Coordinates of C-alpha atoms in Angstrom, one line a residue:
M1065 CA 40.7 19.7 -2.3
K1066 CA 40.8 16.0 -1.5
L1067 CA 37.4 14.3 -1.9
M1068 CA 36.3 11.2 0.3
I1069 CA 33.0 9.4 0.1
F1070 CA 31.8 6.7 2.5
S1071 CA 29.5 4.8 0.7
G1072 CA 27.8 1.7 0.0
T1073 CA 24.3 3.1 -0.9
T1074 CA 22.6 3.7 -4.0
E1075 CA 22.8 7.4 -3.1
G1076 CA 26.8 7.1 -2.8
H1077 CA 26.8 5.2 -6.0
G1078 CA 24.9 7.8 -8.0
L1079 CA 27.1 10.6 -6.6
C1080 CA 30.1 8.8 -7.8
R1081 CA 28.7 8.5 -11.3
F1082 CA 28.1 12.3 -11.1
L1083 CA 31.7 13.0 -10.2
S1084 CA 33.2 10.6 -12.5
K1085 CA 31.2 12.1 -15.4
N1086 CA 32.6 15.6 -14.5
N1087 CA 36.2 14.3 -14.4
V1088 CA 36.5 14.6 -10.5
Q1089 CA 38.7 12.4 -8.7
A1090 CA 37.5 10.7 -5.4
E1091 CA 38.3 8.1 -2.8
V1092 CA 35.3 5.9 -2.0
F1093 CA 35.2 3.7 1.1
V1094 CA 32.6 0.7 1.4
A1095 CA 32.5 -1.6 4.3
T1096 CA 32.0 -5.1 2.5
E1097 CA 33.3 -7.0 -0.3
Y1098 CA 29.6 -6.8 -1.7
G1099 CA 29.7 -3.2 -1.6
A1100 CA 32.9 -2.9 -3.6
A1101 CA 31.6 -5.6 -6.2
V1102 CA 28.5 -3.5 -7.0
M1103 CA 30.6 -0.4 -7.9
E1104 CA 31.2 -0.6 -11.6
P1105 CA 34.6 0.9 -12.5
M1106 CA 34.5 4.7 -12.9
A1107 CA 37.1 7.1 -14.2
G1108 CA 38.6 8.9 -11.2
I1109 CA 37.0 7.0 -8.6
T1110 CA 39.4 4.7 -6.4
V1111 CA 37.3 2.2 -4.2
H1112 CA 38.6 1.0 -0.7
E1113 CA 36.9 -1.9 0.8
G1114 CA 36.7 -2.8 4.7
R1115 CA 35.4 -1.1 7.8
L1116 CA 37.4 1.8 9.3
D1117 CA 37.1 2.8 13.0
E1118 CA 37.4 6.4 14.2
R1119 CA 41.1 6.4 14.4
E1120 CA 41.8 4.9 11.0
M1121 CA 39.5 7.3 9.6
E1122 CA 41.3 10.4 11.2
K1123 CA 44.6 9.1 9.8
R1124 CA 43.3 9.5 6.3
L1125 CA 41.9 13.2 7.0
T1126 CA 43.5 16.6 6.7
S1127 CA 42.2 20.0 6.9
D1128 CA 41.9 20.1 3.1
T1129 CA 39.7 17.0 3.0
L1130 CA 36.1 17.2 2.0
L1131 CA 34.2 14.1 3.5
I1132 CA 30.8 13.3 2.1
D1133 CA 29.0 10.6 4.4
A1134 CA 26.7 8.4 2.0
T1135 CA 26.2 5.5 4.3
H1136 CA 23.0 4.0 5.2
P1137 CA 20.5 6.1 7.4
Y1138 CA 20.5 3.2 9.9
A1139 CA 24.2 3.2 10.2
A1140 CA 24.5 5.6 13.1
A1141 CA 27.5 4.4 14.7
V1142 CA 29.4 5.0 11.3
T1143 CA 28.0 8.4 11.2
D1144 CA 29.1 9.4 14.5
N1145 CA 32.6 8.2 13.7
L1146 CA 33.0 10.0 10.5
R1147 CA 31.6 13.3 12.5
A1148 CA 34.0 12.8 15.2
A1149 CA 37.0 12.2 12.9
C1150 CA 36.1 15.2 10.9
A1151 CA 36.0 17.3 14.0
K1152 CA 39.3 16.4 15.2
S1153 CA 41.2 16.6 12.0
G1154 CA 39.4 19.8 10.6
A1155 CA 38.0 18.1 7.6
R1156 CA 34.7 19.4 6.3
Y1157 CA 31.8 16.9 6.8
E1158 CA 28.9 16.8 4.5
R1159 CA 25.8 14.3 4.8
L1160 CA 24.0 12.9 1.5
L1161 CA 20.5 11.9 2.8
R1162 CA 18.2 9.5 1.7
P1163 CA 14.9 11.1 1.8
A1164 CA 12.2 9.2 3.9
L1165 CA 8.8 8.4 2.4
P1166 CA 5.4 9.3 4.1
Y1167 CA 3.6 6.3 4.9
Q1168 CA 0.4 5.3 7.0
N1169 CA -1.2 2.1 8.2
C1170 CA 2.1 1.1 9.5
E1171 CA 3.3 -0.3 12.7
I1172 CA 6.3 1.8 14.1
V1173 CA 8.8 0.8 16.5
L1174 CA 12.2 2.4 17.5
N1175 CA 14.6 -0.2 17.2
T1176 CA 15.3 -3.8 16.5
A1177 CA 14.8 -4.9 20.3
A1178 CA 11.3 -3.2 20.2
A1179 CA 10.5 -5.1 16.8
V1180 CA 11.3 -8.5 18.4
D1181 CA 9.1 -7.4 21.4
W1182 CA 6.3 -6.5 18.9
L1183 CA 6.5 -10.1 16.9
N1184 CA 6.7 -11.8 20.2
A1185 CA 3.2 -10.1 20.9
H1186 CA 1.8 -10.9 17.6
P1187 CA 1.5 -14.2 15.9
G1188 CA 2.0 -15.0 12.3
T1189 CA 4.6 -15.7 9.7
V1190 CA 7.0 -12.9 9.0
L1191 CA 9.0 -11.8 5.8
L1192 CA 12.0 -10.1 7.3
T1193 CA 13.4 -7.6 5.1
T1194 CA 16.0 -5.9 7.5
G1195 CA 19.1 -7.6 6.1
S1196 CA 21.6 -9.8 7.9
K1197 CA 23.3 -7.5 10.2
E1198 CA 21.2 -7.4 13.3
L1199 CA 19.7 -11.1 12.4
E1200 CA 20.9 -12.4 15.6
A1201 CA 18.4 -10.3 17.6
Y1202 CA 15.6 -11.8 15.7
T1203 CA 16.6 -15.5 17.1
A1204 CA 14.8 -14.0 20.2
V1205 CA 11.5 -14.2 18.3
Q1206 CA 9.5 -17.3 19.6
D1207 CA 9.6 -19.9 17.2
F1208 CA 11.8 -17.9 15.0
Q1209 CA 13.0 -20.9 13.0
T1210 CA 9.3 -21.5 11.8
R1211 CA 7.9 -18.0 11.8
L1212 CA 10.7 -15.8 10.0
F1213 CA 11.7 -15.9 6.6
P1214 CA 14.6 -13.5 6.3
R1215 CA 15.7 -12.0 2.8
V1216 CA 19.5 -11.4 2.8
L1217 CA 22.2 -10.9 0.3
P1218 CA 23.3 -14.0 -1.9
T1219 CA 26.9 -14.1 -0.6
A1220 CA 28.6 -17.1 1.1
S1221 CA 29.5 -15.3 4.4
V1222 CA 25.8 -14.2 4.8
L1223 CA 24.4 -17.8 4.3
E1224 CA 26.9 -19.2 6.6
K1225 CA 25.7 -16.7 9.3
C1226 CA 22.1 -17.5 8.7
A1227 CA 22.8 -21.2 9.1
A1228 CA 25.1 -20.7 12.1
L1229 CA 22.3 -18.7 13.7
G1230 CA 19.8 -21.7 13.2
F1231 CA 17.9 -20.6 10.3
L1232 CA 16.4 -23.2 8.2
G1233 CA 17.6 -23.3 4.6
A1234 CA 14.0 -23.6 3.4
H1235 CA 13.3 -20.2 5.1
I1236 CA 16.2 -18.0 3.9
I1237 CA 15.5 -16.0 0.9
A1238 CA 19.1 -15.2 -0.6
M1239 CA 18.3 -12.5 -3.4
Q1240 CA 19.8 -9.5 -4.4
G1241 CA 17.4 -6.2 -5.1
P1242 CA 16.0 -4.0 -6.3
F1243 CA 12.5 -5.8 -5.6
S1244 CA 9.4 -4.7 -7.4
Q1245 CA 5.8 -4.6 -5.7
A1246 CA 5.0 -7.7 -7.9
M1247 CA 8.1 -9.5 -6.4
N1248 CA 7.6 -8.6 -2.8
A1249 CA 3.9 -9.6 -3.2
A1250 CA 4.7 -12.9 -4.7
L1251 CA 7.2 -13.7 -1.8
L1252 CA 4.7 -12.6 0.9
R1253 CA 2.2 -15.1 -0.8
E1254 CA 4.6 -17.8 -1.3
T1255 CA 5.7 -17.7 2.3
G1256 CA 2.1 -17.2 3.8
A1257 CA 3.6 -14.2 5.7
K1258 CA 0.9 -11.9 7.3
I1259 CA 3.7 -9.6 8.7
L1260 CA 6.4 -7.7 6.7
V1261 CA 9.4 -6.1 8.6
T1262 CA 11.2 -3.4 7.1
K1263 CA 13.4 -0.2 7.7
D1264 CA 12.2 3.2 6.4
T1265 CA 14.7 2.8 3.3
G1266 CA 13.4 5.5 1.2
V1267 CA 12.8 5.3 -2.5
S1268 CA 16.2 3.8 -3.5
G1269 CA 15.8 1.2 -0.8
G1270 CA 12.3 -0.1 -2.2
F1271 CA 10.4 1.0 0.9
A1272 CA 7.3 2.0 -1.1
E1273 CA 7.2 -1.1 -3.1
K1274 CA 7.2 -3.2 0.2
V1275 CA 4.3 -1.3 1.8
A1276 CA 2.5 -1.4 -1.6
A1277 CA 3.0 -5.1 -1.8
A1278 CA 2.0 -5.8 1.9
E1279 CA -1.4 -3.6 1.4
E1280 CA -1.9 -5.7 -1.9
V1281 CA -1.9 -9.1 0.0
G1282 CA -3.2 -7.8 3.2
A1283 CA -0.2 -8.1 5.4
K1284 CA 0.7 -5.9 8.3
V1285 CA 4.0 -3.7 8.0
L1286 CA 6.3 -3.2 10.9
V1287 CA 8.7 -0.3 10.4
I1288 CA 11.8 0.0 12.4
A1289 CA 12.1 3.8 12.6
R1290 CA 15.1 5.7 11.6
P1291 CA 17.6 6.2 14.4
R1292 CA 17.6 10.1 14.4
I1293 CA 16.2 12.9 12.0
E1294 CA 19.4 14.1 10.2
N1295 CA 20.3 17.4 8.4
G1296 CA 22.0 17.2 5.3
K1297 CA 21.4 17.3 1.4
D1298 CA 19.7 15.1 -0.9
Q1299 CA 21.1 13.8 -4.0
A1300 CA 20.1 17.1 -6.2
Q1301 CA 21.2 19.4 -3.4
M1302 CA 24.6 17.6 -3.2
Q1303 CA 25.3 18.0 -6.8
E1304 CA 24.3 21.4 -6.9
F1305 CA 26.8 22.1 -3.7
L1306 CA 29.8 20.2 -5.5
T1307 CA 28.9 22.2 -8.9
E1308 CA 29.3 25.4 -7.4
L1309 CA 32.3 24.4 -5.0
L1310 CA 34.5 22.5 -7.6
G1311 CA 33.3 24.9 -10.5
L1312 CA 31.5 22.2 -12.6
Q1313 CA 29.3 23.0 -15.4
N1314 CA 25.7 22.8 -13.9
E1315 CA 24.3 19.9 -15.9
K1316 CA 21.2 19.5 -14.0
R1317 CA 20.0 23.0 -15.4
Q1318 CA 20.4 21.7 -18.8
R1319 CA 19.0 18.0 -18.5
R1320 CA 15.4 17.4 -19.0
F1321 CA 13.5 14.2 -18.8
F1322 CA 10.0 13.9 -20.5
I1323 CA 7.7 11.2 -19.3
I1324 CA 5.4 10.6 -21.9
G1325 CA 1.8 9.0 -21.8
A1326 CA 1.7 7.0 -24.9
G1327 CA -2.2 6.6 -25.1
M1328 CA -3.2 3.3 -26.4
G1329 CA 0.3 2.4 -27.6
T1330 CA -0.4 3.4 -31.1
A1331 CA 0.9 6.3 -33.4
D1332 CA -2.8 7.5 -33.9
T1333 CA -3.2 7.9 -30.1
L1334 CA 0.0 10.0 -29.3
T1335 CA -0.9 13.8 -28.6
G1336 CA 0.6 16.3 -30.9
E1337 CA 2.8 17.4 -27.5
A1338 CA 4.0 13.7 -27.3
V1339 CA 4.9 13.6 -30.8
R1340 CA 7.1 16.8 -30.6
A1341 CA 8.7 15.6 -27.2
L1342 CA 9.7 12.4 -29.2
E1343 CA 10.9 14.4 -32.2
T1344 CA 13.2 16.6 -30.0
A1345 CA 14.5 14.0 -27.7
E1346 CA 18.0 13.0 -27.9
A1347 CA 17.3 9.5 -26.4
V1348 CA 14.1 7.6 -25.8
F1349 CA 13.4 4.7 -23.5
A1350 CA 10.6 2.3 -23.7
T1351 CA 9.0 -1.0 -22.9
K1352 CA 9.3 -3.4 -26.1
R1353 CA 5.6 -2.8 -26.9
L1354 CA 5.9 1.0 -26.8
A1355 CA 9.3 1.2 -28.5
A1356 CA 7.8 0.9 -31.8
L1357 CA 6.5 4.4 -31.5
S1358 CA 9.9 6.1 -32.1
P1359 CA 13.0 4.9 -34.2
K1360 CA 15.1 6.5 -31.4
A1361 CA 13.7 4.2 -28.7
E1362 CA 15.9 1.6 -26.8
A1363 CA 13.5 -1.1 -25.4
C1364 CA 14.2 -2.3 -21.9
A1365 CA 12.2 -3.6 -18.9
F1366 CA 10.0 -1.3 -17.2
S1367 CA 11.8 -1.6 -14.0
E1368 CA 15.0 -0.5 -15.8
L1369 CA 13.6 2.7 -17.4
A1370 CA 14.6 5.2 -14.8
E1371 CA 18.4 3.8 -14.5
R1372 CA 18.9 3.7 -18.1
A1373 CA 17.6 7.2 -18.3
I1374 CA 19.8 8.6 -15.4
Q1375 CA 23.0 6.8 -16.9
C1376 CA 22.3 8.2 -20.4
T1377 CA 24.7 11.1 -21.1
E1378 CA 22.1 12.9 -23.4
K1379 CA 20.4 16.4 -22.1
H1380 CA 17.1 15.7 -23.6
I1381 CA 15.7 12.3 -22.8
S1382 CA 12.1 11.0 -23.2
L1383 CA 10.6 7.8 -21.5
L1384 CA 7.2 6.4 -22.7
V1385 CA 4.6 4.8 -20.4
S1386 CA 1.2 3.5 -21.6
G1387 CA -2.1 5.4 -21.1
D1388 CA -2.0 8.9 -19.1
V1389 CA 0.5 9.8 -16.8
G1390 CA -2.0 10.8 -14.3
F1391 CA -4.3 7.7 -14.3
F1392 CA -3.0 4.6 -12.5
S1393 CA 0.3 5.3 -13.9
A1394 CA 3.8 4.7 -12.6
A1395 CA 4.8 8.1 -14.0
G1396 CA 4.8 9.5 -10.4
K1397 CA 7.5 7.0 -9.2
L1398 CA 9.4 7.5 -12.2
R1399 CA 9.3 11.4 -11.7
E1400 CA 10.6 11.0 -8.0
R1401 CA 13.4 8.9 -9.1
L1402 CA 14.6 11.3 -11.9
L1403 CA 14.0 14.5 -10.2
P1404 CA 17.5 14.5 -8.5
Y1405 CA 19.3 14.4 -12.0
G1406 CA 17.3 17.3 -13.9
G1407 CA 14.1 18.7 -14.8
V1408 CA 11.0 16.3 -15.2
T1409 CA 8.1 17.2 -17.5
L1410 CA 4.9 14.9 -17.5
V1411 CA 3.3 14.7 -20.9
P1412 CA -0.4 13.8 -20.5
G1413 CA -1.8 11.0 -23.0
L1414 CA -5.2 9.5 -23.7
S1415 CA -6.3 7.1 -21.1
S1416 CA -7.8 3.9 -21.7
M1417 CA -10.8 4.9 -19.8
Q1418 CA -11.3 8.1 -22.0
Y1419 CA -10.8 5.9 -25.2
M1420 CA -13.3 3.1 -24.0
C1421 CA -15.9 5.6 -22.8
A1422 CA -15.8 7.4 -26.1
K1423 CA -16.2 4.1 -28.0
C1424 CA -19.3 3.2 -25.8
G1425 CA -20.9 6.6 -26.1
I1426 CA -20.6 7.0 -22.1
S1427 CA -19.8 10.1 -20.1
Y1428 CA -17.0 9.4 -17.5
E1429 CA -18.0 12.8 -15.5
N1430 CA -19.5 10.6 -12.6
L1431 CA -17.5 7.4 -13.4
C1432 CA -16.2 5.3 -10.6
F1433 CA -12.5 4.3 -11.4
K1434 CA -11.1 0.9 -10.1
S1435 CA -7.7 -0.8 -10.6
L1436 CA -7.6 -4.5 -10.1
H1437 CA -4.5 -4.8 -12.4
G1438 CA -1.8 -6.5 -10.3
R1439 CA -4.0 -5.9 -7.0
T1440 CA -6.3 -7.8 -4.8
G1441 CA -9.8 -6.5 -4.0
N1442 CA -13.3 -6.7 -5.6
I1443 CA -15.4 -4.3 -7.3
L1444 CA -18.7 -5.2 -5.8
G1445 CA -18.8 -2.2 -3.6
A1446 CA -18.0 0.2 -6.5
V1447 CA -20.8 -1.5 -8.7
S1448 CA -23.3 -1.3 -6.0
Y1449 CA -23.1 2.4 -5.4
H1450 CA -22.3 3.7 -8.8
A1451 CA -24.3 4.0 -12.0
A1452 CA -21.2 3.1 -13.9
T1453 CA -17.8 1.8 -13.1
F1454 CA -14.4 1.5 -15.1
V1455 CA -12.2 -1.2 -14.2
L1456 CA -8.7 -2.0 -15.1
T1457 CA -8.2 -5.9 -15.0
G1458 CA -5.3 -8.2 -15.0
G1459 CA -3.4 -11.0 -13.2
E1460 CA -5.9 -13.0 -11.2
N1461 CA -8.5 -10.4 -11.6
N1462 CA -8.8 -10.5 -15.4
A1463 CA -12.0 -9.5 -17.1
Q1464 CA -13.5 -13.0 -16.9
A1465 CA -12.8 -13.4 -13.1
V1466 CA -14.3 -9.9 -12.4
C1467 CA -17.6 -10.9 -14.4
N1468 CA -17.6 -14.2 -12.7
S1469 CA -17.8 -12.3 -9.3
L1470 CA -20.6 -10.0 -10.5
T1471 CA -22.6 -13.1 -11.5
D1472 CA -22.0 -15.0 -8.4
A1473 CA -23.2 -12.0 -6.4
G1474 CA -26.5 -11.9 -8.4
L1475 CA -25.3 -9.2 -10.7
G1476 CA -25.1 -11.2 -13.9
A1477 CA -27.7 -9.4 -15.7
L1478 CA -25.8 -5.8 -15.5
P1479 CA -24.6 -4.5 -18.8
V1480 CA -21.0 -4.8 -19.4
H1481 CA -18.6 -3.5 -22.0
L1482 CA -15.2 -5.5 -22.4
G1483 CA -12.3 -3.5 -24.1
E1484 CA -9.1 -5.6 -25.4
N1485 CA -6.1 -4.3 -27.4
L1486 CA -7.5 -0.8 -27.6
G1487 CA -6.2 1.4 -30.4
A1488 CA -4.5 -1.7 -32.1
E1489 CA -5.5 -3.4 -35.4
N1490 CA -7.0 -6.3 -33.4
E1491 CA -8.9 -4.2 -30.9
R1492 CA -12.2 -5.8 -29.8
I1493 CA -14.9 -4.1 -28.0
V1494 CA -17.7 -6.7 -26.8
H1495 CA -21.2 -5.4 -25.3
G1496 CA -23.1 -8.0 -23.2
T1497 CA -24.1 -8.8 -19.8
A1498 CA -21.9 -9.7 -16.9
A1499 CA -22.8 -13.5 -17.2
E1500 CA -22.2 -13.4 -20.9
I1501 CA -18.9 -11.8 -20.7
A1502 CA -18.0 -14.2 -17.9
Q1503 CA -18.1 -17.3 -20.6
L1504 CA -15.6 -15.5 -23.0
S1505 CA -12.0 -16.1 -23.1
C1506 CA -10.4 -12.6 -22.0
P1507 CA -6.7 -11.7 -22.1
D1508 CA -4.8 -10.8 -19.1
L1509 CA -5.1 -7.2 -19.7
A1510 CA -8.4 -5.7 -20.6
V1511 CA -10.6 -2.9 -19.2
L1512 CA -14.4 -3.3 -18.3
L1513 CA -17.0 -0.6 -18.3
I1514 CA -19.8 -1.9 -15.9
E1515 CA -23.4 -0.1 -15.8
N1516 CA -25.9 -0.4 -13.0
P1517 CA -29.0 1.5 -13.6
R1518 CA -30.4 0.4 -10.1
A1519 CA -27.2 1.4 -8.1
A1520 CA -28.0 2.6 -4.4
N1521 CA -27.1 5.9 -3.0
K1522 CA -24.4 5.0 -0.4
N1523 CA -25.1 8.5 1.1
E1524 CA -28.9 7.8 1.9
P1525 CA -29.5 6.4 5.6
I1526 CA -31.6 3.3 5.5
R1527 CA -35.1 3.9 6.8
D1528 CA -37.1 1.2 8.6
E1529 CA -40.0 1.2 6.0
M1530 CA -37.2 0.5 3.2
L1531 CA -36.6 -2.8 4.6
T1532 CA -38.5 -6.1 4.6
R1533 CA -38.8 -7.2 8.2
G1534 CA -40.8 -10.2 8.5
K1535 CA -41.0 -11.8 12.2
V1536 CA -37.4 -11.4 12.8
P1537 CA -36.4 -8.5 15.4
M1538 CA -34.7 -5.4 13.8
T1539 CA -32.6 -2.5 14.9
K1540 CA -34.5 0.6 14.8
E1541 CA -33.2 3.4 12.7
E1542 CA -32.3 5.9 15.4
V1543 CA -30.2 3.0 17.1
R1544 CA -28.7 2.0 13.9
W1545 CA -27.7 5.4 12.8
V1546 CA -25.8 6.1 16.2
S1547 CA -24.3 2.5 16.5
V1548 CA -22.8 2.6 12.8
N1549 CA -21.4 6.1 13.2
R1550 CA -19.6 5.1 16.5
L1551 CA -17.9 2.3 14.6
T1552 CA -16.3 5.2 12.4
V1553 CA -16.3 2.9 9.5
R1554 CA -13.9 3.9 6.7
P1555 CA -14.8 3.0 2.9
T1556 CA -12.0 0.3 2.7
D1557 CA -12.9 -1.6 5.9
T1558 CA -13.5 -5.2 6.3
V1559 CA -16.4 -5.3 8.9
W1560 CA -18.3 -8.1 10.7
D1561 CA -22.1 -7.7 11.6
V1562 CA -22.4 -10.7 14.2
G1563 CA -26.2 -11.5 14.6
A1564 CA -27.2 -9.7 11.4
G1565 CA -30.9 -10.3 11.7
T1566 CA -32.8 -8.7 9.0
G1567 CA -29.7 -6.9 7.5
A1568 CA -30.7 -3.3 8.8
V1569 CA -27.4 -2.7 10.4
T1570 CA -25.7 -4.7 7.7
L1571 CA -26.7 -2.7 4.9
E1572 CA -26.1 0.6 6.7
L1573 CA -22.6 -0.6 7.4
A1574 CA -22.0 -1.8 3.8
R1575 CA -22.9 2.0 2.7
K1576 CA -20.3 3.2 4.7
A1577 CA -17.7 0.4 3.6
S1578 CA -18.4 1.1 -0.1
D1579 CA -15.0 -0.2 -1.0
G1580 CA -14.7 -2.8 1.6
T1581 CA -16.7 -5.9 2.4
V1582 CA -19.2 -6.4 5.2
Y1583 CA -19.6 -10.2 6.6
A1584 CA -23.3 -10.8 7.9
V1585 CA -23.1 -13.6 10.3
E1586 CA -26.5 -15.2 11.2
R1587 CA -27.5 -18.5 12.4
K1588 CA -31.5 -18.5 12.0
P1589 CA -32.6 -19.7 8.7
E1590 CA -35.4 -17.2 8.6
A1591 CA -33.1 -14.2 9.2
V1592 CA -30.8 -15.5 6.6
A1593 CA -33.6 -15.5 4.0
L1594 CA -34.4 -11.9 4.9
L1595 CA -30.9 -10.9 4.8
H1596 CA -30.6 -12.2 1.2
E1597 CA -34.2 -10.4 0.2
N1598 CA -33.0 -7.1 1.8
R1599 CA -29.3 -7.2 0.3
I1600 CA -31.1 -7.5 -3.1
K1601 CA -33.8 -4.7 -2.4
L1602 CA -31.2 -2.2 -1.0
G1603 CA -28.5 -3.2 -3.7
G1604 CA -25.7 -3.8 -1.1
Y1605 CA -23.7 -6.4 -2.9
N1606 CA -20.6 -5.8 -1.0
V1607 CA -22.1 -7.9 1.8
K1608 CA -21.2 -11.4 2.1
I1609 CA -23.9 -13.7 4.0
I1610 CA -22.6 -16.1 6.4
E1611 CA -24.8 -18.7 7.8
G1612 CA -23.9 -20.1 11.1
P1613 CA -23.4 -19.5 14.8
A1614 CA -20.7 -17.3 16.3
P1615 CA -17.9 -17.4 17.1
E1616 CA -17.5 -20.5 14.9
A1617 CA -18.7 -18.9 11.7
L1618 CA -15.9 -16.2 12.5
E1619 CA -13.1 -18.3 12.6
N1620 CA -12.4 -18.3 8.8
L1621 CA -13.2 -14.8 7.9
P1622 CA -10.7 -12.2 7.3
A1623 CA -9.6 -9.9 10.2
P1624 CA -11.9 -7.3 10.8
D1625 CA -11.4 -3.6 11.0
C1626 CA -14.4 -3.2 13.0
V1627 CA -17.2 -5.6 14.5
F1628 CA -20.7 -4.7 15.3
V1629 CA -22.5 -7.3 17.7
G1630 CA -26.2 -7.2 17.4
G1631 CA -26.8 -10.6 18.9
S1632 CA -24.2 -13.0 20.7
G1633 CA -26.3 -16.2 21.5
G1634 CA -24.6 -15.8 25.1
R1635 CA -21.1 -16.0 23.7
M1636 CA -20.0 -12.6 24.0
R1637 CA -16.5 -13.1 25.4
E1638 CA -15.8 -15.6 22.8
I1639 CA -16.9 -13.3 19.8
L1640 CA -14.9 -10.5 21.3
T1641 CA -11.8 -12.6 22.0
L1642 CA -11.6 -13.9 18.5
A1643 CA -12.2 -10.4 16.9
R1644 CA -9.2 -9.2 19.1
E1645 CA -7.1 -12.0 18.2
K1646 CA -7.7 -11.5 14.4
N1647 CA -6.8 -7.7 14.7
P1648 CA -5.2 -6.2 17.9
E1649 CA -6.7 -2.8 16.8
V1650 CA -10.3 -3.8 16.1
R1651 CA -13.0 -1.2 16.9
V1652 CA -16.2 -2.9 18.2
V1653 CA -19.8 -1.8 19.0
V1654 CA -22.2 -3.8 20.9
N1655 CA -26.0 -3.2 21.3
A1656 CA -27.7 -4.6 24.3
I1657 CA -31.3 -4.5 25.3
A1658 CA -31.0 -6.7 28.4
L1659 CA -29.0 -5.7 31.6
E1660 CA -27.4 -9.1 31.5
T1661 CA -26.1 -8.5 28.0
L1662 CA -25.0 -5.1 29.0
F1663 CA -23.1 -6.5 31.9
A1664 CA -21.5 -9.2 30.0
A1665 CA -20.3 -7.0 27.2
Q1666 CA -19.1 -4.4 29.5
T1667 CA -17.1 -7.1 31.5
A1668 CA -15.7 -8.6 28.6
L1669 CA -14.4 -5.4 26.9
K1670 CA -12.8 -4.5 30.1
E1671 CA -11.1 -7.8 30.8
L1672 CA -9.9 -8.3 27.2
G1673 CA -8.1 -4.9 27.2
F1674 CA -10.3 -2.6 25.2
S1675 CA -9.6 1.1 25.6
D1676 CA -12.0 4.0 25.1
I1677 CA -15.1 2.2 26.3
E1678 CA -18.2 4.1 26.2
I1679 CA -21.6 3.4 27.1
T1680 CA -24.6 5.2 25.7
Q1681 CA -28.3 4.6 26.5
L1682 CA -30.5 5.6 23.7
A1683 CA -34.4 5.8 24.1
A1684 CA -36.2 7.0 20.7
T1685 CA -39.8 8.4 20.9
R1686 CA -41.6 8.6 17.8
G1687 CA -44.9 10.7 17.1
K1688 CA -47.7 9.2 15.1
P1689 CA -50.9 10.8 14.2
V1690 CA -54.1 9.9 16.0
G1691 CA -57.0 11.5 14.6
A1692 CA -56.3 15.4 15.1
Y1693 CA -53.5 14.9 17.5
T1694 CA -49.9 13.4 17.5
M1695 CA -49.3 10.5 19.9
L1696 CA -45.6 9.8 21.2
T1697 CA -44.9 6.1 21.4
A1698 CA -41.6 5.2 23.0
N1699 CA -39.3 2.5 21.8
N1700 CA -37.5 0.1 24.1
P1701 CA -34.3 1.8 25.4
V1702 CA -31.1 0.3 23.9
F1703 CA -27.4 0.3 25.4
I1704 CA -24.6 1.2 22.9
L1705 CA -21.1 0.2 24.0
S1706 CA -18.1 0.6 21.9
G1707 CA -14.4 0.3 22.3
R1708 CA -11.0 -0.2 20.7
A1709 CA -8.6 -3.1 21.2
A1710 CA -5.5 -1.5 22.8
N1711 CA -2.1 -1.8 21.1
D1712 CA 0.7 -2.0 23.6
T1713 CA 3.4 -1.0 21.0
K1714 CA 1.8 2.6 20.5

C-alpha cells in the first residue's frame, strides 16, 4: 500500500514521526517552502514541496493508495480537491482532524469578509493572528494601516506581501510560533490592541493561549468559524487505525505519561505516589528548579515539556509540575497535549495553599482561592465577602502590590500572612497587617493568606435600615432589588452606577459582582461622603467611588458589562450613548420617577438601537403598626426600564 500525507500542520508532523518510528514509508506533500523547512529529516519520510491542483493530485494516486488529509481545518478548498481526486482514482481517503476547543465570551463570524465588516463596525486597535493568506482582504478595514497589527511568519515572501499591501513596518509582527499566553498578552499590551482576531485553530494552533491572553488584558476575541464540521479521526484515532491497518505494534497501549505534582519542589514535600512514579520512570522531564528532584530528570523550559515527552522513545515518562496538579496548574493542558500519544496519569501533590494554611493554623474548607500570577485583576471583592482568601501572586501583581491595593482601599489593618520559598531552606513566613506587608520587599512569586473577620455576606440583600441615609434621596429596597436583578449582574462584571447617591444600589450591585468592580459615579459632595461611609459600613471594597458629573466622569472608566442609571442630571442620552460605544452589548437599567425622565430614557433606548426593552412600574406599600392596627403607607411609584445594546453581528 502506498501512503501519502498532505500536511503542513502540527498534526501531520506528529503523524509523520509516528510512522517513521514504526519504520513505515510515506510521501508527504507540503504547500510552502516554510512547510518543508519545519519538517525535520525522518527515516522513511519523503517530503515534496509545492501546491498541487486536483489534476496533479489525481496523477499521483492509484487504487492502492491511502491518502491522509492532514491539512489545516481552514484549507477547505484543498480538502475538496483531495476528496475529488481520491474519488476519481479509487484511492482511499482519510481525514486527520484537529479537534476544536470549546470557547465562550467570543464574537463569532462565518468568514474573513464578515470579520472585516465586524471590524469596520467596532473601533479599536487589532492584533490580527490569522496569518498572511487572507491579509489582502483586511485592507478593506477602515484605517487598516494604523489599526491592524498582523502577526505573520518571518519569511521574505510574506514580508514582501505585507509591504506591497501597504502595511507599515512598525505594525508587522514577524514571528514563528508556538505562542504562549504570556507572549500573546505581551503583544496585546505592547500594541494596545483591544481586539484579537483569530481562527479556531485548536490546541496545537495555540487557540486557548490566545483566548486566555485576551481575557487577561481585557481584549475582545473575534473568531472566524471553521468553514465546515468535518468527520474524520483525531491523532490518537488515526494512529490506532494505522496500527491495525499496517499491522504495527500498538505502542500507545504500552506508553504511559505521569504528570506529577511536585509539592513545594522539595524531596520532603513529594508524596509517596510521586516518589514511586519517579523511581519507575524511564525518562523524567522538568523545569530547572524541579529537575533536582530526580537524577533522571532532563531540565527544559516549561513550554517544551510536552514536546520533549512526546519525542522521547521511552515507554514510562514522568513530567514534574509545581504544587498540585489540580490547583491552578498547567497539568490539564499538558494532559490534553499528551493524550493522543499514550495513557496519562495525574499524580496529585501538596499545594501551596495546603502547606501555607497548615503553617498558619487556618482551615481551608471555606477559603476563597484567587490567582493573580500572570493575570490581571484584583482581590478586593474576594476579601470583602470572604473571611479568608488565599492568593497566588506574581508579575505585576506581586505580594507588595496586592497589599498596597488593600491598604489604598482602606483595608490596611487586615491580618495578612506572607509565604515565600515554601518548603525550601530559605522559607519565610511573615505575619502582619496588609499595611505592614506592603512595606516589605517581596519576591515575584509568593502567596498571601488574607483574613477579614468583618467580611460581608454577599448573599444577604441590603435593607434600608442598614444604610446611613442623611438628606440624600435613596432608592427604596423593593425597587433596588428588582432593578439590580433586572440587570442580571454576573460575578466578574464591570458595573457603572450613574447617580449613585447614598450607595444603596451601588452596594447591592457590588455583592452581585463579587469578583468584579462597581464604579459609583456621583457629582454631589454630600452624597459622595455618604457613599464612602456606607462602603465602609457594609464592607463593599470592590466599589470605586468616582466624584464628578456624568458623562464626563465616565470617559476614562473601563467598558461596562452593565449600567444602572439612578440619576442622569438631564443627560440621559449622552450617558447611554457612551455606555453603548464602550460596549456594544452593554445591559442597562434606568430608574425614573418623573414622566419626563421616563420619556427621555425610553426614547434614547429606542433611538440608540437597544433591544429587549422592558418597562415596569413598581409601587410598593409598607405596613407599620399604629396602636393596635397596621397602617399601609405607599411609596412613590417608580418606572424601571431595561434594555440590551443590540449586536448586529449576532
